[in-house]
Coordinates of C-alpha atoms in Angstrom, one line a residue:
M991 CA 3.5 -24.7 -5.3
R992 CA -0.8 -24.8 -5.8
G993 CA -3.1 -22.8 -5.4
W994 CA -7.1 -21.6 -6.7
K995 CA -6.9 -19.8 -10.1
I996 CA -9.3 -17.8 -11.5
I997 CA -10.1 -19.4 -15.2
N998 CA -13.3 -17.8 -16.8
P999 CA -15.9 -16.2 -14.7
F1000 CA -17.5 -18.8 -12.3
Q1001 CA -14.1 -21.4 -13.1
L1002 CA -11.8 -21.6 -10.6
E1003 CA -8.4 -24.2 -11.0
E1004 CA -5.8 -26.0 -9.1
S1005 CA -2.9 -24.4 -10.9
E1006 CA 1.0 -24.7 -10.5
I1007 CA 2.3 -21.4 -9.4
K1008 CA 5.7 -20.6 -10.9
E1009 CA 8.0 -19.5 -8.2
N1010 CA 9.2 -16.2 -7.7
T1011 CA 12.8 -15.4 -9.0
S1012 CA 13.0 -11.9 -9.2
S1013 CA 14.8 -11.1 -5.8
N1014 CA 18.1 -12.9 -4.2
S1015 CA 16.0 -12.1 -0.5
L1016 CA 13.9 -14.7 -0.9
S1017 CA 12.3 -16.5 1.3
K1018 CA 9.5 -19.6 1.6
V1019 CA 6.6 -18.8 3.7
K1020 CA 3.7 -22.2 4.8
I1021 CA 0.3 -20.0 4.2
T1022 CA -1.9 -21.4 7.7
K1023 CA -4.4 -18.9 7.3
A1024 CA -6.0 -16.5 4.2
L1025 CA -9.0 -14.0 4.0
L1026 CA -11.6 -13.6 1.0
T1027 CA -13.3 -10.7 0.8
L1028 CA -16.4 -9.4 -1.9
S1029 CA -13.6 -9.1 -4.2
D1030 CA -12.7 -12.1 -4.6
V1031 CA -16.3 -12.9 -5.4
L1032 CA -16.9 -10.1 -8.0
R1033 CA -13.6 -11.5 -9.9
Y1034 CA -14.8 -15.0 -9.3
K1035 CA -18.1 -13.5 -10.9
G1036 CA -16.3 -11.1 -13.6
E1037 CA -18.2 -8.3 -12.5
I1038 CA -14.5 -6.5 -12.4
D1039 CA -11.8 -6.7 -13.9
S1040 CA -9.5 -9.2 -12.9
E1041 CA -6.3 -11.0 -14.6
N1042 CA -5.9 -14.7 -14.2
R1043 CA -4.4 -14.9 -10.6
V1044 CA -4.8 -16.5 -7.0
L1045 CA -6.9 -15.3 -4.8
G1046 CA -6.9 -14.5 -1.5
S1047 CA -6.1 -10.3 -0.8
T1048 CA -4.4 -11.4 2.7
G1049 CA -2.3 -14.2 4.2
I1050 CA -0.7 -15.0 6.7
G1051 CA 1.6 -17.9 7.8
V1052 CA 4.9 -19.3 9.1
V1053 CA 8.5 -19.0 7.0
S1054 CA 9.6 -23.3 6.0
E1055 CA 12.8 -21.1 3.8
T1056 CA 14.7 -18.2 3.7
E1057 CA 18.1 -17.7 2.5
T1058 CA 18.9 -13.9 4.9
N1059 CA 18.5 -13.0 8.5
L1060 CA 17.0 -10.1 8.9
F1061 CA 15.6 -8.3 12.0
G1062 CA 15.7 -12.2 13.4
L1063 CA 13.3 -13.8 10.7
E1064 CA 13.7 -17.3 10.3
K1065 CA 11.9 -20.6 9.2
G1066 CA 9.8 -21.3 11.6
K1067 CA 8.7 -17.7 12.8
H1068 CA 4.9 -16.6 11.8
V1069 CA 5.0 -14.0 9.9
Y1070 CA 2.6 -11.8 7.4
V1071 CA 2.3 -11.0 4.2
E1072 CA 2.7 -7.4 2.8
P1073 CA 0.0 -7.5 0.3
N1074 CA 0.6 -3.8 -0.8
R1075 CA 3.5 -4.1 -3.5
E1076 CA 5.8 -1.8 -5.0
C1077 CA 5.9 -2.7 -8.9
G1078 CA 9.7 -0.9 -9.0
E1079 CA 9.4 0.0 -12.8
C1080 CA 7.6 3.0 -13.0
A1081 CA 8.5 6.4 -12.7
N1082 CA 7.9 7.5 -9.0
C1083 CA 9.3 3.6 -8.2
K1084 CA 12.5 4.4 -10.3
A1085 CA 12.9 7.9 -8.7
G1086 CA 12.8 6.0 -4.7
E1087 CA 9.3 6.9 -4.6
F1088 CA 7.7 3.4 -3.9
S1089 CA 4.5 5.4 -1.3
K1090 CA 3.5 6.9 -5.2
C1091 CA 3.6 3.6 -7.4
S1092 CA 2.0 4.1 -10.2
N1093 CA 1.4 -0.3 -10.6
I1094 CA 1.1 -1.1 -7.4
Q1095 CA 1.5 -5.0 -6.8
I1096 CA -1.9 -5.7 -5.3
A1097 CA -2.6 -9.4 -3.8
G1098 CA -5.8 -11.4 -5.9
E1099 CA -6.2 -7.9 -7.5
N1100 CA -3.2 -8.3 -10.5
T1101 CA -1.0 -10.3 -8.8
D1102 CA -1.7 -13.9 -7.1
G1103 CA -3.2 -13.4 -4.1
F1104 CA -2.7 -16.5 -0.8
L1105 CA -4.5 -19.3 -1.6
S1106 CA -2.4 -20.9 -1.8
D1107 CA 0.4 -24.0 0.3
F1108 CA 3.4 -21.1 -0.3
V1109 CA 4.4 -18.4 -1.7
S1110 CA 8.3 -17.8 -2.4
I1111 CA 8.4 -13.2 -1.7
D1112 CA 11.3 -11.2 -1.3
S1113 CA 12.1 -10.9 3.1
G1114 CA 11.4 -7.5 3.0
K1115 CA 7.3 -8.5 2.4
L1116 CA 7.7 -10.3 5.8
F1117 CA 7.0 -9.4 8.7
I1118 CA 7.5 -11.0 12.1
L1119 CA 4.2 -11.2 14.3
P1120 CA 4.7 -11.2 18.0
E1121 CA 3.1 -13.9 20.1
S1122 CA 0.7 -10.6 21.9
V1123 CA -0.8 -11.0 17.9
K1124 CA -3.9 -13.5 17.5
A1125 CA -3.4 -15.1 14.0
L1126 CA -7.6 -14.3 12.9
D1127 CA -6.8 -10.5 14.6
S1128 CA -3.7 -10.0 12.5
L1129 CA -5.8 -11.0 9.0
F1130 CA -7.1 -7.5 10.2
I1131 CA -3.6 -5.5 9.0
N1132 CA -4.3 -4.7 6.0
H1133 CA -7.7 -3.4 6.8
I1134 CA -6.1 -1.1 9.7
S1135 CA -3.3 0.3 6.9
L1136 CA -5.4 0.9 5.2
A1137 CA -7.6 3.2 7.3
L1138 CA -4.1 4.4 8.3
S1139 CA -4.2 5.2 4.5
V1140 CA -7.8 7.3 5.1
V1141 CA -6.9 8.8 8.1
D1142 CA -3.2 10.8 7.0
K1143 CA -5.1 11.7 3.3
L1144 CA -8.0 13.4 5.1
E1145 CA -5.8 14.8 7.6
V1146 CA -8.2 14.4 10.2
Q1147 CA -7.6 16.4 13.7
K1148 CA -8.4 15.8 17.2
G1149 CA -12.4 16.9 17.9
D1150 CA -12.5 16.4 14.2
Y1151 CA -15.9 15.1 12.9
V1152 CA -16.1 12.3 10.3
A1153 CA -18.7 10.5 8.8
I1154 CA -18.6 6.4 8.4
V1155 CA -21.0 4.9 5.6
G1156 CA -21.2 2.0 6.5
A1157 CA -20.4 -0.1 9.1
N1158 CA -18.7 -3.5 7.8
N1159 CA -15.8 -4.6 8.6
F1160 CA -13.3 -2.1 7.6
G1161 CA -16.1 0.7 8.1
N1162 CA -15.5 -0.9 12.2
I1163 CA -11.7 -0.7 12.3
L1164 CA -11.7 3.0 10.6
A1165 CA -14.4 4.3 14.0
Q1166 CA -11.7 3.1 16.0
L1167 CA -9.0 4.4 14.6
L1168 CA -10.1 7.6 14.0
I1169 CA -11.4 7.0 17.9
Y1170 CA -8.0 6.5 19.2
Y1171 CA -6.8 9.5 17.2
Q1172 CA -9.4 11.6 19.4
A1173 CA -11.4 12.2 16.4
V1174 CA -15.2 11.9 16.6
P1175 CA -16.2 9.2 13.9
I1176 CA -20.1 9.0 13.2
V1177 CA -20.9 5.4 11.6
V1178 CA -23.8 5.1 9.5
T1179 CA -25.6 2.2 8.6
N1180 CA -28.5 0.3 7.1
D1181 CA -28.1 -3.0 8.6
E1182 CA -28.9 -4.1 12.0
E1183 CA -26.5 -6.3 12.6
D1184 CA -23.3 -4.0 11.9
F1185 CA -25.7 -1.5 14.0
K1186 CA -25.0 -3.7 17.0
I1187 CA -21.2 -4.9 16.8
A1188 CA -20.5 -1.0 16.2
K1189 CA -22.0 -0.3 19.6
D1190 CA -20.6 -3.5 20.8
S1191 CA -17.2 -2.0 19.5
G1192 CA -17.2 1.2 22.0
I1193 CA -18.7 3.0 18.4
Y1194 CA -20.9 6.7 20.8
Y1195 CA -22.2 7.9 18.0
V1196 CA -24.2 5.0 15.3
L1197 CA -27.0 5.7 13.7
G1198 CA -29.4 3.3 12.4
G1199 CA -31.9 2.3 9.4
D1200 CA -34.4 3.9 11.6
D1201 CA -32.9 7.6 12.0
N1202 CA -33.1 10.2 10.0
W1203 CA -29.3 10.3 9.1
Q1204 CA -28.9 13.8 7.7
K1205 CA -30.7 15.9 11.0
E1206 CA -28.7 13.5 13.9
V1207 CA -25.2 14.4 12.2
S1208 CA -26.0 18.2 11.8
Q1209 CA -27.0 17.9 15.6
I1210 CA -24.3 16.2 16.8
T1211 CA -22.2 18.5 14.6
G1212 CA -23.3 21.5 15.3
G1213 CA -25.4 22.6 11.9
R1214 CA -21.6 21.9 10.6
M1215 CA -22.3 18.6 9.3
T1216 CA -18.8 17.4 8.5
K1217 CA -15.9 18.4 6.9
N1218 CA -14.6 14.5 5.9
V1219 CA -17.0 11.8 5.1
V1220 CA -15.6 8.4 4.1
Y1221 CA -17.5 6.9 2.0
I1222 CA -17.4 2.5 2.5
A1223 CA -18.0 1.0 -1.8
D1224 CA -19.2 -2.1 -0.2
C1225 CA -22.4 -0.9 1.9
N1226 CA -25.5 -0.9 -0.7
I1227 CA -25.7 2.5 1.0
P1228 CA -26.5 5.6 -2.0
V1229 CA -23.5 7.9 -2.3
A1230 CA -25.5 10.4 -2.2
K1231 CA -26.4 10.1 1.2
A1232 CA -22.1 10.5 2.3
F1233 CA -23.1 13.8 -0.3
A1234 CA -25.5 14.7 1.9
L1235 CA -23.6 14.9 5.2
A1236 CA -21.2 16.6 3.8
S1237 CA -20.1 20.3 4.6
F1238 CA -19.5 22.6 1.9
N1239 CA -16.9 22.2 0.7
A1240 CA -15.7 19.2 2.2
C1241 CA -13.8 16.2 1.7
I1242 CA -15.3 12.1 0.7
A1243 CA -13.0 9.0 0.6
Y1244 CA -13.9 7.2 -1.2
T1245 CA -12.6 3.7 0.3
G1246 CA -13.4 -0.4 1.1
V1247 CA -10.7 -3.3 1.3
S1248 CA -13.2 -4.6 -1.5
Y1249 CA -15.6 -2.6 -3.8
K1250 CA -17.5 -2.7 -6.8
N1251 CA -18.8 -0.3 -9.6
S1252 CA -21.6 1.3 -8.4
S1253 CA -23.3 4.7 -10.6
L1254 CA -23.5 7.6 -8.9
S1255 CA -24.2 11.5 -9.7
F1256 CA -22.3 14.7 -8.8
A1257 CA -24.4 16.7 -9.0
Q1258 CA -25.2 17.3 -5.3
A1259 CA -21.0 17.1 -4.9
V1260 CA -20.7 19.9 -7.4
K1261 CA -23.4 21.8 -6.2
K1262 CA -21.3 21.7 -2.1
Q1263 CA -17.9 21.3 -4.5
L1264 CA -16.6 18.9 -2.5
Q1265 CA -13.7 16.8 -2.7
I1266 CA -13.7 12.9 -3.6
L1267 CA -10.2 10.8 -2.8
C1268 CA -9.6 7.5 -3.8
I1269 CA -7.9 5.6 -1.3
N1270 CA -7.6 1.8 -1.6
N1271 CA -4.6 0.4 0.0
G1272 CA -2.5 1.2 3.4
F1273 CA 1.0 0.3 1.8
G1274 CA 4.0 1.9 4.1
N1275 CA 1.1 1.0 7.4
T1276 CA 1.9 -2.3 8.0
A1277 CA 4.8 -2.3 11.1
A1278 CA 2.0 0.7 12.3
S1279 CA -1.3 -1.3 12.2
I1280 CA 0.5 -4.3 14.4
N1281 CA 1.8 -2.8 17.0
L1282 CA -1.3 -0.8 16.8
I1283 CA -2.9 -4.8 17.1
A1284 CA -0.2 -6.1 19.6
N1285 CA -1.3 -3.0 22.0
K1286 CA -4.9 -3.3 22.0
A1287 CA -5.8 -0.3 20.3
I1288 CA -8.8 -1.1 18.3
N1289 CA -11.0 -4.4 19.4
L1290 CA -10.7 -7.4 16.9
S1291 CA -13.3 -9.3 18.8
H1292 CA -16.4 -8.6 17.3
L1293 CA -16.1 -8.6 14.6
K1294 CA -18.2 -11.5 12.0
L1295 CA -16.1 -13.5 10.2
D1296 CA -16.7 -17.3 8.5
S1297 CA -14.6 -20.2 8.2
A1298 CA -14.0 -21.9 5.1
T1299 CA -10.9 -24.8 3.9
Y1300 CA -8.3 -25.1 1.1
E1301 CA -10.3 -27.5 -0.8
T1302 CA -13.7 -26.4 -0.1
V1303 CA -12.9 -23.0 -1.3
P1304 CA -14.5 -23.7 -4.7
E1305 CA -17.4 -24.6 -3.0
T1306 CA -16.9 -21.4 -0.9
L1307 CA -17.0 -18.8 -3.6
K1308 CA -20.3 -20.5 -5.6
N1309 CA -21.9 -20.2 -1.8
M1310 CA -20.6 -16.6 -1.7
S1311 CA -21.9 -15.6 -4.6
E1312 CA -25.4 -16.9 -5.0
M1313 CA -25.9 -15.0 -2.0
L1314 CA -24.4 -12.2 -3.3
D1315 CA -27.2 -12.1 -6.0
K1316 CA -30.0 -13.2 -3.9
E1317 CA -28.7 -9.6 -2.7
D1318 CA -28.3 -12.4 1.0
K1319 CA -25.1 -10.6 3.6
I1320 CA -21.9 -12.3 3.1
Y1321 CA -19.6 -12.0 5.0
E1322 CA -15.4 -12.0 4.8
T1323 CA -13.8 -15.4 5.2
V1324 CA -11.0 -17.0 6.8
V1325 CA -9.7 -20.0 5.0
D1326 CA -7.5 -22.5 6.9
L1327 CA -4.7 -24.3 4.9
V1328 CA -3.2 -26.3 7.4

């Protein structure tokens, strides 16, 4: 097995990958598509901590070898590979509380990602994709799983207003999920393209760069502001904007499929006695996310993606890095591996 691994900042190398032998129930999957996100670019640049790992935060493929036949898992099946895995060694894992794993293994971060020809993985981490789920849509399963975690941890109820600061692909998906659960998202963005995509996706309350966000949110909520605010970590909007949209004693969720280091002042958060949650994975939500896609609960057709091939990964990351330096917009990129 071979894949694109970070060796040093700005240096990728196509390396041999040691095959997984940690389980007696392993399957081998031919990766057909992987997803590059901003976090992959920042690791490539050395701007966020990274181990020497294969990049690619999301992957789908076809089973090429399997030792077991678990719930229809067999050679030739199209599958989604779970990117979030419990470590199995921390105190919580040993107590059977895997969702509280203190050292969760995240693909492309602290365990190998999916920019490789094959992966060898425990069969229990593979999810068969229904024929009704399109390949490109399945690359958003991790986004939906994370959005489900946000909704769960914020304990969003029917009719609740939720401000979302940032309207990238993840912010868009989260807003649609909130609508599905009969909450009321208010999306704010300073990006004209994201504004249009959000509107085209059927999100009613979308505020753009020319709007007075605090005034508009106050009017929408009858002066109450919102008791839940979600700040998308790579939205390039000051965190103080999220604090301004929150009511007294509200909850702020700091999250995103991609994230980067940022500076912020907690003065406004302390004044309002805000609670801040940091949510970085959607562990345990994969099956529910696949069902949401299969049932067309979320419209993914408007979302923006770029494309690349396995051979062009070094050039693609170099270009994305240069665009980021120039403060140009970069998009999540689908890498075709077949």
